[in-house]
Coordinates of C-alpha atoms in Angstrom, one line a residue:
M275 CA 22.1 17.4 -7.5
Q276 CA 19.6 19.0 -5.2
D277 CA 18.1 16.2 -3.0
T278 CA 15.1 18.3 -2.0
P279 CA 13.9 20.6 -4.8
T280 CA 12.2 23.9 -3.8
L281 CA 9.0 24.9 -5.3
S282 CA 9.1 28.3 -7.0
P283 CA 5.8 30.3 -7.0
S284 CA 6.8 31.6 -10.3
S285 CA 6.7 28.1 -11.8
T286 CA 2.9 27.9 -11.3
P287 CA 1.1 28.7 -14.6
T288 CA -2.3 30.4 -14.6
A289 CA -3.8 28.1 -17.2
P290 CA -2.3 24.5 -16.8
V291 CA -4.8 22.9 -19.1
E292 CA -3.5 25.0 -22.0
L293 CA 0.0 23.6 -21.3
V294 CA -0.9 20.0 -21.5
P295 CA -0.4 19.6 -25.3
E296 CA 3.1 21.1 -24.9
I297 CA 3.9 18.8 -22.0
V298 CA 2.9 15.7 -24.0
Q299 CA 4.9 16.9 -27.0
R300 CA 7.9 17.3 -24.8
A301 CA 7.3 13.7 -23.5
R302 CA 7.3 12.5 -27.2
S303 CA 10.5 14.3 -28.0
A304 CA 12.1 12.9 -24.9
M305 CA 10.9 9.4 -25.8
A306 CA 12.4 9.7 -29.3
A307 CA 15.8 10.6 -27.8
Y308 CA 15.4 7.7 -25.3
A309 CA 14.8 5.3 -28.2
R310 CA 18.0 6.4 -29.9
E311 CA 19.9 5.7 -26.6
I312 CA 18.2 2.2 -26.4
A313 CA 19.1 1.5 -30.0
A314 CA 22.7 2.3 -29.3
E315 CA 23.1 0.6 -25.9
G316 CA 20.3 -1.8 -25.7
Q317 CA 18.8 -3.2 -22.5
A318 CA 21.6 -1.9 -20.4
R319 CA 20.5 1.7 -21.0
I320 CA 17.0 0.9 -20.0
D321 CA 18.1 -0.7 -16.8
E322 CA 20.3 2.2 -16.1
A323 CA 17.4 4.6 -16.4
V324 CA 15.2 2.4 -14.2
T325 CA 17.9 2.2 -11.6
A326 CA 18.3 6.0 -11.6
L327 CA 14.6 6.4 -11.0
A328 CA 14.8 4.0 -8.1
W329 CA 17.8 5.6 -6.5
S330 CA 16.2 9.0 -6.7
L331 CA 13.7 7.8 -4.0
Y332 CA 15.5 4.9 -2.4
K333 CA 18.4 7.1 -1.3
P334 CA 17.9 7.2 2.4
E335 CA 17.8 11.0 2.8
N336 CA 15.4 11.4 -0.1
A337 CA 13.2 8.6 1.2
R338 CA 12.8 10.3 4.5
R339 CA 12.4 13.9 3.1
M340 CA 9.8 12.8 0.7
A341 CA 8.0 10.9 3.5
E342 CA 8.1 14.1 5.7
I343 CA 6.8 16.3 2.8
A344 CA 4.0 13.7 2.1
V345 CA 2.7 13.8 5.6
E346 CA 3.1 17.6 5.9
V347 CA 1.2 18.3 2.6
T348 CA -1.5 15.6 2.7
G349 CA -2.0 15.2 6.4
L350 CA -2.3 11.4 5.8
G351 CA -0.3 8.6 7.2
E352 CA 2.9 8.4 9.2
V353 CA 6.4 9.4 8.3
E354 CA 8.2 6.2 9.4
S355 CA 5.8 4.0 7.5
K356 CA 6.2 6.1 4.3
V357 CA 10.0 5.9 4.6
I358 CA 9.7 2.1 4.6
K359 CA 7.2 2.2 1.8
N360 CA 9.4 4.5 -0.4
Q361 CA 12.3 2.2 0.0
R362 CA 10.7 -1.2 0.2
K363 CA 8.5 -0.8 -2.8
T364 CA 11.1 0.8 -4.9
F365 CA 13.7 -1.8 -4.1
G366 CA 11.3 -4.7 -4.8
T367 CA 10.2 -3.1 -8.0
L368 CA 13.8 -2.6 -9.1
R369 CA 14.5 -6.3 -8.3
D370 CA 11.7 -7.4 -10.6
L371 CA 12.5 -5.1 -13.3
L372 CA 16.2 -5.8 -13.5
R373 CA 15.4 -9.5 -13.9
V374 CA 13.5 -9.1 -17.2
K375 CA 14.3 -8.1 -20.6
S376 CA 12.0 -5.5 -22.2
T377 CA 13.3 -4.5 -25.5
G378 CA 13.9 -6.4 -28.6
I379 CA 13.3 -10.0 -28.5
I380 CA 11.9 -11.0 -25.0
E381 CA 10.8 -14.5 -25.8
E382 CA 11.2 -17.3 -28.3
I383 CA 9.1 -20.4 -28.5
P384 CA 10.7 -22.5 -31.3
E385 CA 8.2 -25.3 -31.2
K386 CA 5.4 -22.9 -32.1
G387 CA 7.5 -20.7 -34.4
I388 CA 6.8 -17.6 -32.3
V389 CA 9.3 -14.9 -31.5
K390 CA 8.1 -12.0 -29.3
Y391 CA 9.3 -8.4 -29.6
A392 CA 8.6 -5.9 -26.9
K393 CA 7.8 -2.3 -28.1
P394 CA 6.9 0.9 -26.1
V395 CA 3.2 1.9 -25.7
G396 CA 4.0 5.6 -26.0
V397 CA 3.2 8.5 -23.5
V398 CA 1.8 7.3 -20.3
A399 CA -0.7 9.3 -18.4
A400 CA -0.4 8.3 -14.8
I401 CA -3.1 9.3 -12.3
T402 CA -1.7 8.9 -8.7
P403 CA -3.3 9.1 -5.2
S404 CA -2.8 11.3 -2.3
T405 CA -2.1 8.3 0.0
N406 CA 1.2 7.5 -1.8
P407 CA 2.4 10.8 -3.4
S408 CA 5.9 9.7 -3.8
A409 CA 6.0 5.9 -3.9
T410 CA 3.4 5.4 -6.6
P411 CA 4.8 8.0 -9.0
V412 CA 8.2 6.5 -8.9
N413 CA 6.8 2.9 -9.1
K414 CA 4.8 3.8 -12.3
A415 CA 7.7 5.8 -13.8
M416 CA 10.0 2.8 -13.3
M417 CA 7.7 0.5 -15.2
A418 CA 7.0 3.0 -17.9
L419 CA 10.7 3.6 -18.6
K420 CA 11.4 -0.1 -18.4
G421 CA 9.1 -0.4 -21.5
G422 CA 10.8 2.5 -23.3
N423 CA 8.1 5.0 -22.6
A424 CA 7.7 8.6 -21.2
I425 CA 5.3 9.4 -18.4
V426 CA 3.3 12.4 -17.3
I427 CA 2.1 12.2 -13.7
A428 CA -1.2 13.8 -12.7
P429 CA -1.5 13.8 -8.8
P430 CA -4.6 15.1 -6.9
P431 CA -4.4 18.8 -6.2
T432 CA -3.9 18.0 -2.4
A433 CA -0.8 15.9 -3.1
W434 CA 0.8 18.1 -5.8
G435 CA 3.2 19.7 -3.2
A436 CA 4.5 16.2 -2.4
T437 CA 4.6 14.7 -5.9
K438 CA 6.3 17.7 -7.5
P439 CA 9.5 17.4 -5.6
T440 CA 9.5 13.6 -6.1
V441 CA 9.3 14.1 -9.8
D442 CA 12.1 16.8 -9.5
L443 CA 14.3 14.2 -7.9
M444 CA 13.6 11.6 -10.7
R445 CA 14.3 14.2 -13.3
A446 CA 17.6 15.2 -11.7
E447 CA 18.8 11.7 -11.6
L448 CA 17.9 11.2 -15.3
K449 CA 19.8 14.3 -16.1
K450 CA 22.9 13.0 -14.1
I451 CA 23.0 9.9 -16.4
G452 CA 22.5 11.9 -19.6
L453 CA 18.9 11.1 -20.3
P454 CA 16.1 13.6 -21.2
E455 CA 14.5 14.9 -18.0
D456 CA 11.1 15.2 -19.8
L457 CA 10.9 11.3 -19.8
V458 CA 9.2 12.1 -16.5
Q459 CA 6.9 15.1 -16.0
V460 CA 4.2 16.2 -13.6
L461 CA 1.2 18.4 -14.5
P462 CA 1.6 21.9 -13.2
S463 CA -0.4 23.3 -10.3
P464 CA -3.2 23.8 -9.9
V465 CA -4.0 20.4 -11.1
T466 CA -7.6 20.5 -12.5
R467 CA -10.0 17.8 -13.7
E468 CA -9.9 19.6 -17.1
A469 CA -6.1 19.4 -17.3
T470 CA -6.1 15.7 -16.2
T471 CA -8.8 14.8 -18.7
R472 CA -6.9 16.6 -21.4
L473 CA -3.7 14.6 -20.6
M474 CA -5.6 11.3 -20.8
E475 CA -7.0 12.3 -24.1
L476 CA -3.6 13.0 -25.6
S477 CA -1.7 10.2 -24.2
D478 CA -1.3 6.7 -25.5
L479 CA -2.1 4.7 -22.3
V480 CA -3.8 5.8 -19.1
V481 CA -2.9 4.1 -15.8
C482 CA -5.1 5.2 -13.0
T483 CA -4.5 4.6 -9.3
G484 CA -6.9 6.6 -7.1
S485 CA -10.5 7.4 -6.6
Q486 CA -13.2 5.4 -8.5
A487 CA -14.3 8.7 -10.1
N488 CA -10.9 9.0 -11.5
V489 CA -10.9 5.4 -12.8
R490 CA -14.2 5.8 -14.4
Q491 CA -13.0 9.0 -16.1
A492 CA -9.9 7.2 -17.3
Y493 CA -12.1 4.7 -19.0
K494 CA -14.1 7.4 -20.7
S495 CA -11.0 9.0 -22.1
G496 CA -11.1 7.2 -25.4
K497 CA -7.5 5.8 -24.8
P498 CA -6.5 2.3 -23.5
A499 CA -6.8 2.6 -19.8
I500 CA -5.7 0.5 -16.8
G501 CA -7.6 1.2 -13.7
V502 CA -7.6 -0.4 -10.2
G503 CA -10.3 -1.1 -7.8
L504 CA -11.5 -0.2 -4.4
G505 CA -10.0 -2.2 -1.5
N506 CA -11.9 -3.7 1.6
A507 CA -9.9 -6.6 2.5
P508 CA -11.6 -9.2 4.8
V509 CA -9.3 -11.7 6.5
I510 CA -10.3 -15.0 8.2
I511 CA -8.7 -16.3 11.3
D512 CA -9.4 -20.1 11.0
A513 CA -9.6 -22.6 14.0
S514 CA -6.2 -24.0 13.0
A515 CA -4.4 -20.7 12.9
D516 CA -1.4 -19.8 15.0
L517 CA -3.3 -17.0 16.8
D518 CA -0.3 -15.0 18.2
D519 CA 1.3 -15.1 14.7
A520 CA -1.9 -14.0 13.0
A521 CA -2.6 -11.3 15.5
H522 CA 1.0 -9.9 15.2
K523 CA 0.7 -9.8 11.3
I524 CA -2.7 -8.2 11.4
M525 CA -1.4 -5.5 13.7
L526 CA 1.6 -4.8 11.7
S527 CA -0.5 -4.6 8.5
K528 CA -3.4 -2.7 9.9
T529 CA -1.3 0.0 11.6
F530 CA 1.2 0.5 8.8
D531 CA 1.0 4.1 7.6
H532 CA -2.1 4.5 9.7
A533 CA -4.1 2.2 7.4
T534 CA -3.7 4.2 4.2
S535 CA -3.2 1.2 2.0
C536 CA -6.0 -0.3 0.0
S537 CA -4.7 -3.7 1.1
S538 CA -5.1 -2.9 4.8
E539 CA -7.3 -5.4 6.7
N540 CA -10.8 -3.8 7.0
A541 CA -12.5 -6.7 8.6
V542 CA -11.3 -9.8 10.5
I543 CA -13.7 -12.8 10.5
I544 CA -13.0 -15.1 13.4
V545 CA -14.5 -18.6 13.7
D546 CA -16.3 -19.2 17.0
A547 CA -14.1 -22.1 18.2
V548 CA -11.2 -19.6 18.7
Y549 CA -13.0 -16.3 18.8
D550 CA -12.2 -15.3 22.5
E551 CA -8.6 -16.5 22.2
A552 CA -8.1 -14.5 19.0
I553 CA -9.5 -11.4 20.4
A554 CA -7.2 -11.7 23.4
A555 CA -4.2 -12.2 21.0
L556 CA -5.2 -9.1 19.1
E557 CA -5.5 -7.1 22.3
R558 CA -2.0 -8.3 23.3
Q559 CA -0.9 -6.7 20.1
G560 CA -2.4 -3.4 20.9
G561 CA -6.0 -3.8 19.7
Y562 CA -8.7 -2.1 21.8
L563 CA -12.2 -3.8 21.6
A564 CA -14.8 -1.0 21.7
S565 CA -17.8 -1.3 24.1
P566 CA -21.3 -1.3 22.6
E567 CA -21.7 2.4 23.6
E568 CA -18.4 3.3 22.0
R569 CA -19.4 1.3 18.9
E570 CA -22.4 3.6 18.5
R571 CA -20.2 6.7 18.6
I572 CA -17.7 5.2 16.2
V573 CA -20.5 4.4 13.6
A574 CA -21.9 7.9 14.1
R575 CA -18.6 9.8 13.8
L576 CA -16.5 7.7 11.4
W577 CA -18.8 9.0 8.6
Q578 CA -20.1 12.6 8.1
S579 CA -22.8 13.1 5.5
G580 CA -22.0 9.8 4.1
K581 CA -18.3 10.4 3.6
L582 CA -15.4 9.3 5.9
N583 CA -14.5 11.8 8.5
R584 CA -11.2 13.6 7.6
S585 CA -10.3 13.8 11.3
V586 CA -9.9 10.0 11.5
I587 CA -8.8 9.0 8.0
A588 CA -5.1 7.8 8.1
Q589 CA -4.6 9.3 11.6
A590 CA -2.8 8.2 14.7
P591 CA -4.7 6.2 17.4
E592 CA -4.9 9.4 19.6
A593 CA -7.1 11.1 17.0
L594 CA -9.5 8.2 17.1
I595 CA -9.6 8.1 20.9
K596 CA -10.4 11.8 21.0
V597 CA -13.0 11.8 18.1
F598 CA -14.7 8.6 19.4
E599 CA -14.4 9.5 23.1
L600 CA -13.0 6.1 23.9
G601 CA -12.6 5.0 27.5
P602 CA -9.3 5.0 29.5
K603 CA -8.5 1.5 28.6
A604 CA -8.1 2.7 25.0
Q605 CA -5.0 4.8 26.0
G606 CA -1.9 3.5 24.3
C607 CA -3.7 1.2 21.9
K608 CA -2.5 0.8 18.3
F609 CA -5.9 0.2 16.6
V610 CA -9.6 0.0 17.5
M611 CA -11.7 -3.2 17.0
V612 CA -15.5 -2.9 16.6
E613 CA -17.8 -5.9 16.5
E614 CA -20.3 -6.2 13.7
T615 CA -22.9 -8.8 12.6
G616 CA -24.3 -7.4 9.3
V617 CA -23.0 -6.5 5.9
G618 CA -24.2 -3.8 3.3
K619 CA -25.1 -0.1 3.2
D620 CA -27.1 -0.3 6.5
Y621 CA -23.9 -1.6 8.2
P622 CA -21.2 0.9 7.2
L623 CA -18.5 -0.8 9.3
S624 CA -18.5 -3.6 6.6
G625 CA -17.0 -1.2 4.1
E626 CA -13.5 0.3 3.6
K627 CA -12.6 2.7 6.4
L628 CA -9.0 4.0 5.6
S629 CA -8.5 4.3 9.4
L630 CA -7.2 2.3 12.4
V631 CA -10.7 0.9 12.8
L632 CA -10.9 -2.9 12.3
T633 CA -14.3 -4.5 12.0
V634 CA -14.6 -7.9 13.7
Y635 CA -17.0 -10.6 12.8
R636 CA -17.8 -13.9 14.6
A637 CA -18.5 -16.9 12.3
K638 CA -19.9 -20.2 13.2
D639 CA -17.2 -22.1 11.4
F640 CA -15.0 -21.9 8.2
Q641 CA -17.9 -22.3 5.8
D642 CA -19.7 -19.4 7.6
A643 CA -16.6 -17.3 7.6
K644 CA -16.2 -17.9 3.9
R645 CA -19.9 -16.7 3.4
I646 CA -19.2 -13.5 5.4
V647 CA -16.1 -12.7 3.3
R648 CA -18.1 -13.2 0.1
E649 CA -20.9 -10.9 1.3
I650 CA -18.4 -8.2 2.4
L651 CA -16.8 -8.2 -1.0
E652 CA -20.1 -8.2 -2.8
Y653 CA -20.9 -5.0 -0.9
Q654 CA -17.5 -3.4 -1.4
G655 CA -14.1 -4.5 -2.8
K656 CA -15.0 -7.4 -5.0
G657 CA -12.1 -8.6 -7.1
H658 CA -9.5 -6.9 -4.9
S659 CA -8.3 -9.4 -2.2
C660 CA -8.8 -11.4 0.9
G661 CA -6.8 -13.4 3.2
I662 CA -6.8 -16.3 5.7
H663 CA -4.7 -17.3 8.6
T664 CA -4.8 -21.1 8.8
N665 CA -2.8 -24.3 9.1
T666 CA -5.4 -26.1 7.0
P667 CA -4.2 -25.7 3.3
E668 CA -7.5 -27.1 2.0
H669 CA -9.2 -24.1 3.5
A670 CA -7.0 -21.7 1.8
R671 CA -7.6 -23.4 -1.6
E672 CA -11.3 -23.5 -1.0
L673 CA -11.4 -19.9 -0.3
A674 CA -9.5 -19.1 -3.5
R675 CA -11.8 -21.4 -5.5
D676 CA -15.0 -19.9 -4.2
T677 CA -14.2 -16.2 -3.9
D678 CA -14.1 -13.6 -6.7
V679 CA -10.9 -11.8 -6.0
V680 CA -7.4 -11.5 -7.7
R681 CA -5.4 -12.3 -4.6
V682 CA -5.9 -14.6 -1.6
L683 CA -3.1 -14.3 0.9
V684 CA -2.2 -17.1 3.2
N685 CA -0.7 -16.4 6.7
Q686 CA 0.6 -13.1 5.6
A687 CA 0.4 -9.4 6.6
H688 CA -2.0 -8.3 4.0
T689 CA -0.6 -4.8 3.4
F690 CA 2.9 -6.1 3.0
G691 CA 2.1 -9.1 0.8
N692 CA -0.6 -7.9 -1.4
G693 CA 1.4 -5.6 -3.5
G694 CA 4.3 -8.0 -3.8
G695 CA 6.7 -9.3 -1.2
F696 CA 10.1 -10.8 -0.8
D697 CA 8.6 -14.0 0.6
N698 CA 5.8 -14.4 -2.1
G699 CA 5.8 -14.5 -5.8
L700 CA 3.6 -11.4 -6.6
P701 CA 5.3 -8.7 -8.4
F702 CA 6.0 -5.5 -6.5
T703 CA 3.4 -2.7 -7.2
L704 CA 1.4 0.0 -5.6
S705 CA -1.6 -0.6 -8.1
M706 CA -3.7 -3.7 -7.8
G707 CA -6.0 -4.7 -10.6
C708 CA -9.3 -6.4 -9.6
G709 CA -10.4 -7.9 -12.8
T710 CA -13.8 -7.4 -14.5
W711 CA -15.4 -8.1 -11.0
Q712 CA -14.7 -4.4 -10.3
G713 CA -14.5 -3.1 -13.8
N714 CA -10.8 -3.4 -14.3
S715 CA -8.9 -4.4 -17.4
I716 CA -6.3 -6.5 -15.6
S717 CA -6.7 -9.2 -12.9
E718 CA -3.0 -9.0 -11.7
N719 CA -0.7 -6.6 -10.0
L720 CA 0.3 -3.7 -12.3
N721 CA 3.7 -4.6 -13.7
W722 CA 6.0 -3.7 -16.6
R723 CA 4.3 -5.9 -19.1
C724 CA 1.3 -3.5 -19.0
F725 CA 3.6 -0.9 -20.4
V726 CA 4.7 -2.7 -23.6
N727 CA 3.2 -3.9 -26.9
I728 CA 4.2 -7.2 -28.2
T729 CA 4.9 -7.9 -31.9
H730 CA 4.7 -11.7 -32.7
L731 CA 7.0 -12.9 -35.4
V732 CA 5.2 -16.1 -36.7
T733 CA 7.1 -18.7 -38.9
T734 CA 5.7 -22.0 -40.1
I735 CA 6.0 -25.2 -38.1
P736 CA 5.2 -28.8 -39.0
E737 CA 1.5 -29.0 -39.6
D738 CA -0.5 -29.5 -36.4
K739 CA -3.9 -30.6 -37.7
P740 CA -5.7 -33.5 -36.0
D741 CA -8.2 -35.6 -37.9
E742 CA -12.0 -35.1 -37.3
A743 CA -12.4 -38.1 -35.2
E744 CA -9.8 -36.9 -32.7
L745 CA -11.8 -33.7 -32.0
F746 CA -15.4 -34.9 -32.7
G747 CA -15.2 -38.5 -31.7
A748 CA -16.4 -38.2 -28.2
Y749 CA -19.3 -35.9 -29.2
W750 CA -20.3 -38.3 -32.0
A751 CA -20.2 -41.3 -29.8
K752 CA -22.5 -39.6 -27.2
Y753 CA -24.9 -37.6 -29.5
G754 CA -24.4 -39.0 -33.0
K755 CA -23.4 -37.1 -36.1

């Protein structure tokens, strides 16, 4: 097996859109062969396939090489973080998948006379982002094959050179265990919008992680589509928080992979009672608080013509120091903190920044902090997630009750916990659904159940029919018949 596939220029077709029907047909043929294997060997064969895909990236030398290629090809993020992501996300997803049954009878509810059978959805078109050109394709492929499906991956053109070798590793591992390589494919380069659109049209399910333009296109494809939303996670530091613990977790989360994650903290809202102490704790963790003059340069240079500046997106602190012309005290910092008071389009720092820039708000108290969180999410990121550092459980519950997000993390490093963790109960994923709040069809972490259809076998049970008075009695008593 070749751990690091080479890319042959001769393998690049001149008209990739014309090859899409053939690619999808190969996927269907591979899926038919896979179904025969499953029929003969059952769940064990599925789990063997999923484990093979996981090992293709988890294997230490592969995890590192794919991380190196990802940074080299995309120019985004940091190698050591991507090594961790390649292994941690893959390992956690494998843990989740090996603990569930995904073929045949997966659940029986005798008291309701229900038996549930899981069946494949078909060929999955997977749109993947440049920020995770290896981890996301493997994550989605594992979930797809867990459901008995085949998958075709459509990366952005800027990430194809990193995703292609990742797919080659998966295909080689499938071949090693005697399964069709075409269960996992990637669109040929150059990946075009036309080819990606055609793939979505010919597939049975579209799963899109990436730009909102791609998500909208997925919903227009005419096929069932699962899209995910924009991140812009705001996190509260409450008066009862362990400030050093909170600051350490925020630093670890914010700096991981140079803030490429959609779950990275974009704003921290600190209550007035502990504001100065919290800032000091963040500074001890490597945060640099920009001066008012530096703040103006940051706002002016973080965006260019309304778009985030490629010179600072997912780049190391040194790049920010140079572009923003930060003072000598910024040398050696891990991330940059910028104070803000407003929210909305006139206050760009309140939005997602995909960089080591952390917006800081000062709130009067918890109620005010909660208000700021909601305003930030109304502007950008509604439905995605938020967090709180607190030792007052009632505040965490109140934040969850009153905030329209799918996930509220308590006392956690947001980047590590939001997509599943070994110390929380969320399933491991790299794709976070945001519910109807952000136009998504799921309000959960993308998981294997999104990749199966369920047949319900329904048998009769003793009649469960209450009399009229049981259902209407309270209404009649109050309003009459």
